[in-house]
mmCIF file with all atom_site columns, C-alpha atoms in Angstrom:
data_model
loop_
_atom_site.group_PDB
_atom_site.id
_atom_site.type_symbol
_atom_site.label_atom_id
_atom_site.label_alt_id
_atom_site.label_comp_id
_atom_site.label_asym_id
_atom_site.label_entity_id
_atom_site.label_seq_id
_atom_site.pdbx_PDB_ins_code
_atom_site.Cartn_x
_atom_site.Cartn_y
_atom_site.Cartn_z
_atom_site.occupancy
_atom_site.B_iso_or_equiv
_atom_site.pdbx_formal_charge
_atom_site.auth_seq_id
_atom_site.auth_comp_id
_atom_site.auth_asym_id
_atom_site.auth_atom_id
_atom_site.pdbx_PDB_model_num
ATOM 1  C CA . UNK A 1 1  ? 128.644 151.674 139.452 1.00 0.00 ? 1314 UNK A CA 1
ATOM 2  C CA . UNK A 1 2  ? 130.434 154.952 138.780 1.00 0.00 ? 1315 UNK A CA 1
ATOM 3  C CA . UNK A 1 3  ? 131.353 155.540 135.127 1.00 0.00 ? 1316 UNK A CA 1
ATOM 4  C CA . UNK A 1 4  ? 134.636 157.204 134.109 1.00 0.00 ? 1317 UNK A CA 1
ATOM 5  C CA . UNK A 1 5  ? 133.881 160.899 133.637 1.00 0.00 ? 1318 UNK A CA 1
ATOM 6  C CA . UNK A 1 6  ? 134.732 160.773 129.935 1.00 0.00 ? 1319 UNK A CA 1
ATOM 7  C CA . UNK A 1 7  ? 132.591 157.699 129.230 1.00 0.00 ? 1320 UNK A CA 1
ATOM 8  C CA . UNK A 1 8  ? 129.614 158.152 126.890 1.00 0.00 ? 1321 UNK A CA 1
ATOM 9  C CA . UNK A 1 9  ? 127.268 157.417 129.794 1.00 0.00 ? 1322 UNK A CA 1
ATOM 10 C CA . UNK A 1 10 ? 128.848 160.075 132.009 1.00 0.00 ? 1323 UNK A CA 1
ATOM 11 C CA . UNK A 1 11 ? 128.864 162.630 129.201 1.00 0.00 ? 1324 UNK A CA 1
ATOM 12 C CA . UNK A 1 12 ? 125.216 161.949 128.374 1.00 0.00 ? 1325 UNK A CA 1
ATOM 13 C CA . UNK A 1 13 ? 124.217 162.117 132.050 1.00 0.00 ? 1326 UNK A CA 1
ATOM 14 C CA . UNK A 1 14 ? 126.083 165.375 132.555 1.00 0.00 ? 1327 UNK A CA 1
ATOM 15 C CA . UNK A 1 15 ? 124.510 166.970 129.494 1.00 0.00 ? 1328 UNK A CA 1
ATOM 16 C CA . UNK A 1 16 ? 121.009 165.718 130.300 1.00 0.00 ? 1329 UNK A CA 1
ATOM 17 C CA . UNK A 1 17 ? 121.212 166.894 133.908 1.00 0.00 ? 1330 UNK A CA 1
ATOM 18 C CA . UNK A 1 18 ? 122.537 170.314 132.842 1.00 0.00 ? 1331 UNK A CA 1
ATOM 19 C CA . UNK A 1 19 ? 119.684 170.740 130.369 1.00 0.00 ? 1332 UNK A CA 1
ATOM 20 C CA . UNK A 1 20 ? 117.116 169.644 132.965 1.00 0.00 ? 1333 UNK A CA 1
ATOM 21 C CA . UNK A 1 21 ? 118.536 172.032 135.588 1.00 0.00 ? 1334 UNK A CA 1
ATOM 22 C CA . UNK A 1 22 ? 118.538 174.982 133.208 1.00 0.00 ? 1335 UNK A CA 1
ATOM 23 C CA . UNK A 1 23 ? 114.991 174.296 132.003 1.00 0.00 ? 1336 UNK A CA 1
ATOM 24 C CA . UNK A 1 24 ? 113.729 173.906 135.568 1.00 0.00 ? 1337 UNK A CA 1
ATOM 25 C CA . UNK A 1 25 ? 115.359 177.212 136.549 1.00 0.00 ? 1338 UNK A CA 1
ATOM 26 C CA . UNK A 1 26 ? 113.552 178.846 133.630 1.00 0.00 ? 1339 UNK A CA 1
ATOM 27 C CA . UNK A 1 27 ? 110.288 177.310 134.821 1.00 0.00 ? 1340 UNK A CA 1
ATOM 28 C CA . UNK A 1 28 ? 109.982 175.154 131.687 1.00 0.00 ? 1341 UNK A CA 1
ATOM 29 C CA . UNK A 1 29 ? 110.864 171.638 132.873 1.00 0.00 ? 1342 UNK A CA 1
ATOM 30 C CA . UNK A 1 30 ? 110.865 168.864 130.282 1.00 0.00 ? 1343 UNK A CA 1
ATOM 31 C CA . UNK A 1 31 ? 109.907 165.598 132.019 1.00 0.00 ? 1344 UNK A CA 1
ATOM 32 C CA . UNK A 1 32 ? 110.951 163.625 128.917 1.00 0.00 ? 1345 UNK A CA 1
ATOM 33 C CA . UNK A 1 33 ? 114.575 164.139 129.973 1.00 0.00 ? 1346 UNK A CA 1
ATOM 34 C CA . UNK A 1 34 ? 114.007 161.676 132.837 1.00 0.00 ? 1347 UNK A CA 1
ATOM 35 C CA . UNK A 1 35 ? 113.534 158.881 130.289 1.00 0.00 ? 1348 UNK A CA 1
ATOM 36 C CA . UNK A 1 36 ? 117.022 159.658 128.950 1.00 0.00 ? 1349 UNK A CA 1
ATOM 37 C CA . UNK A 1 37 ? 118.454 159.221 132.452 1.00 0.00 ? 1350 UNK A CA 1
ATOM 38 C CA . UNK A 1 38 ? 116.588 155.931 132.842 1.00 0.00 ? 1351 UNK A CA 1
ATOM 39 C CA . UNK A 1 39 ? 118.119 154.633 129.614 1.00 0.00 ? 1352 UNK A CA 1
ATOM 40 C CA . UNK A 1 40 ? 121.586 155.619 130.854 1.00 0.00 ? 1353 UNK A CA 1
ATOM 41 C CA . UNK A 1 41 ? 120.916 153.841 134.167 1.00 0.00 ? 1354 UNK A CA 1
ATOM 42 C CA . UNK A 1 42 ? 119.960 150.716 132.209 1.00 0.00 ? 1355 UNK A CA 1
ATOM 43 C CA . UNK A 1 43 ? 123.211 150.703 130.196 1.00 0.00 ? 1356 UNK A CA 1
ATOM 44 C CA . UNK A 1 44 ? 121.446 151.838 127.031 1.00 0.00 ? 1357 UNK A CA 1
ATOM 45 C CA . UNK A 1 45 ? 123.749 154.715 126.094 1.00 0.00 ? 1358 UNK A CA 1
ATOM 46 C CA . UNK A 1 46 ? 123.041 154.530 122.356 1.00 0.00 ? 1359 UNK A CA 1
ATOM 47 C CA . UNK A 1 47 ? 119.288 154.635 122.926 1.00 0.00 ? 1360 UNK A CA 1
ATOM 48 C CA . UNK A 1 48 ? 119.793 157.432 125.455 1.00 0.00 ? 1361 UNK A CA 1
ATOM 49 C CA . UNK A 1 49 ? 121.680 159.487 122.872 1.00 0.00 ? 1362 UNK A CA 1
ATOM 50 C CA . UNK A 1 50 ? 118.931 158.927 120.304 1.00 0.00 ? 1363 UNK A CA 1
ATOM 51 C CA . UNK A 1 51 ? 116.250 159.873 122.824 1.00 0.00 ? 1364 UNK A CA 1
ATOM 52 C CA . UNK A 1 52 ? 118.126 162.950 124.020 1.00 0.00 ? 1365 UNK A CA 1
ATOM 53 C CA . UNK A 1 53 ? 118.595 164.401 120.544 1.00 0.00 ? 1366 UNK A CA 1
ATOM 54 C CA . UNK A 1 54 ? 114.939 163.736 119.738 1.00 0.00 ? 1367 UNK A CA 1
ATOM 55 C CA . UNK A 1 55 ? 113.864 165.520 122.936 1.00 0.00 ? 1368 UNK A CA 1
ATOM 56 C CA . UNK A 1 56 ? 116.153 168.467 122.130 1.00 0.00 ? 1369 UNK A CA 1
ATOM 57 C CA . UNK A 1 57 ? 114.721 168.666 118.636 1.00 0.00 ? 1370 UNK A CA 1
ATOM 58 C CA . UNK A 1 58 ? 111.065 168.237 119.632 1.00 0.00 ? 1371 UNK A CA 1
ATOM 59 C CA . UNK A 1 59 ? 111.152 170.749 122.484 1.00 0.00 ? 1372 UNK A CA 1
ATOM 60 C CA . UNK A 1 60 ? 113.643 173.017 120.700 1.00 0.00 ? 1373 UNK A CA 1
ATOM 61 C CA . UNK A 1 61 ? 115.905 173.031 123.734 1.00 0.00 ? 1374 UNK A CA 1
ATOM 62 C CA . UNK A 1 62 ? 118.842 175.429 123.471 1.00 0.00 ? 1375 UNK A CA 1
ATOM 63 C CA . UNK A 1 63 ? 122.177 173.637 123.829 1.00 0.00 ? 1376 UNK A CA 1
ATOM 64 C CA . UNK A 1 64 ? 125.431 175.324 124.823 1.00 0.00 ? 1377 UNK A CA 1
ATOM 65 C CA . UNK A 1 65 ? 128.563 174.756 122.767 1.00 0.00 ? 1378 UNK A CA 1
ATOM 66 C CA . UNK A 1 66 ? 130.059 172.751 125.665 1.00 0.00 ? 1379 UNK A CA 1
ATOM 67 C CA . UNK A 1 67 ? 126.959 170.551 125.897 1.00 0.00 ? 1380 UNK A CA 1
ATOM 68 C CA . UNK A 1 68 ? 127.009 169.977 122.154 1.00 0.00 ? 1381 UNK A CA 1
ATOM 69 C CA . UNK A 1 69 ? 130.700 169.080 122.313 1.00 0.00 ? 1382 UNK A CA 1
ATOM 70 C CA . UNK A 1 70 ? 129.901 166.522 125.022 1.00 0.00 ? 1383 UNK A CA 1
ATOM 71 C CA . UNK A 1 71 ? 127.203 165.028 122.785 1.00 0.00 ? 1384 UNK A CA 1
ATOM 72 C CA . UNK A 1 72 ? 129.656 164.833 119.892 1.00 0.00 ? 1385 UNK A CA 1
ATOM 73 C CA . UNK A 1 73 ? 132.225 163.093 122.094 1.00 0.00 ? 1386 UNK A CA 1
ATOM 74 C CA . UNK A 1 74 ? 129.637 160.605 123.393 1.00 0.00 ? 1387 UNK A CA 1
ATOM 75 C CA . UNK A 1 75 ? 128.312 159.973 119.881 1.00 0.00 ? 1388 UNK A CA 1
ATOM 76 C CA . UNK A 1 76 ? 131.845 159.434 118.591 1.00 0.00 ? 1389 UNK A CA 1
ATOM 77 C CA . UNK A 1 77 ? 132.586 156.895 121.339 1.00 0.00 ? 1390 UNK A CA 1
ATOM 78 C CA . UNK A 1 78 ? 129.303 155.134 120.558 1.00 0.00 ? 1391 UNK A CA 1
ATOM 79 C CA . UNK A 1 79 ? 129.867 155.315 116.795 1.00 0.00 ? 1392 UNK A CA 1
ATOM 80 C CA . UNK A 1 80 ? 126.493 157.077 116.569 1.00 0.00 ? 1393 UNK A CA 1
ATOM 81 C CA . UNK A 1 81 ? 127.178 160.453 114.969 1.00 0.00 ? 1394 UNK A CA 1
ATOM 82 C CA . UNK A 1 82 ? 124.163 159.822 112.731 1.00 0.00 ? 1395 UNK A CA 1
ATOM 83 C CA . UNK A 1 83 ? 121.934 160.601 115.704 1.00 0.00 ? 1396 UNK A CA 1
ATOM 84 C CA . UNK A 1 84 ? 123.262 164.135 115.927 1.00 0.00 ? 1397 UNK A CA 1
ATOM 85 C CA . UNK A 1 85 ? 123.506 164.751 112.217 1.00 0.00 ? 1398 UNK A CA 1
ATOM 86 C CA . UNK A 1 86 ? 120.053 163.428 111.286 1.00 0.00 ? 1399 UNK A CA 1
ATOM 87 C CA . UNK A 1 87 ? 118.226 165.565 113.846 1.00 0.00 ? 1400 UNK A CA 1
ATOM 88 C CA . UNK A 1 88 ? 120.276 168.679 113.225 1.00 0.00 ? 1401 UNK A CA 1
ATOM 89 C CA . UNK A 1 89 ? 120.852 169.331 116.913 1.00 0.00 ? 1402 UNK A CA 1
ATOM 90 C CA . UNK A 1 90 ? 123.635 171.754 115.947 1.00 0.00 ? 1403 UNK A CA 1
ATOM 91 C CA . UNK A 1 91 ? 121.007 174.332 114.994 1.00 0.00 ? 1404 UNK A CA 1
ATOM 92 C CA . UNK A 1 92 ? 119.999 174.606 118.671 1.00 0.00 ? 1405 UNK A CA 1
ATOM 93 C CA . UNK A 1 93 ? 123.477 175.665 119.823 1.00 0.00 ? 1406 UNK A CA 1
ATOM 94 C CA . UNK A 1 94 ? 123.459 178.943 121.690 1.00 0.00 ? 1407 UNK A CA 1
ATOM 95 C CA . UNK A 1 95 ? 126.403 181.261 122.117 1.00 0.00 ? 1408 UNK A CA 1
#
């Protein structure tokens, strides 16, 4: 089922896919991002958000301002801003 494009699931999918594409283009794929997509597919958006920020933190994945804004919007909808704040994902924002 297609999610509205501003739903947390759609925002998380868009961000995860963008990160995966960019990392693959740079020849540094991060297979752990596929587990985030699986969680989204299984209607586990909150777990997907938690997993995504952990993957970003662990692999030190650069995040664009637009991607970060999408994460903030998804986290706000899910009432899960703690996920972003606890991991400090903001420090990985690139220009």
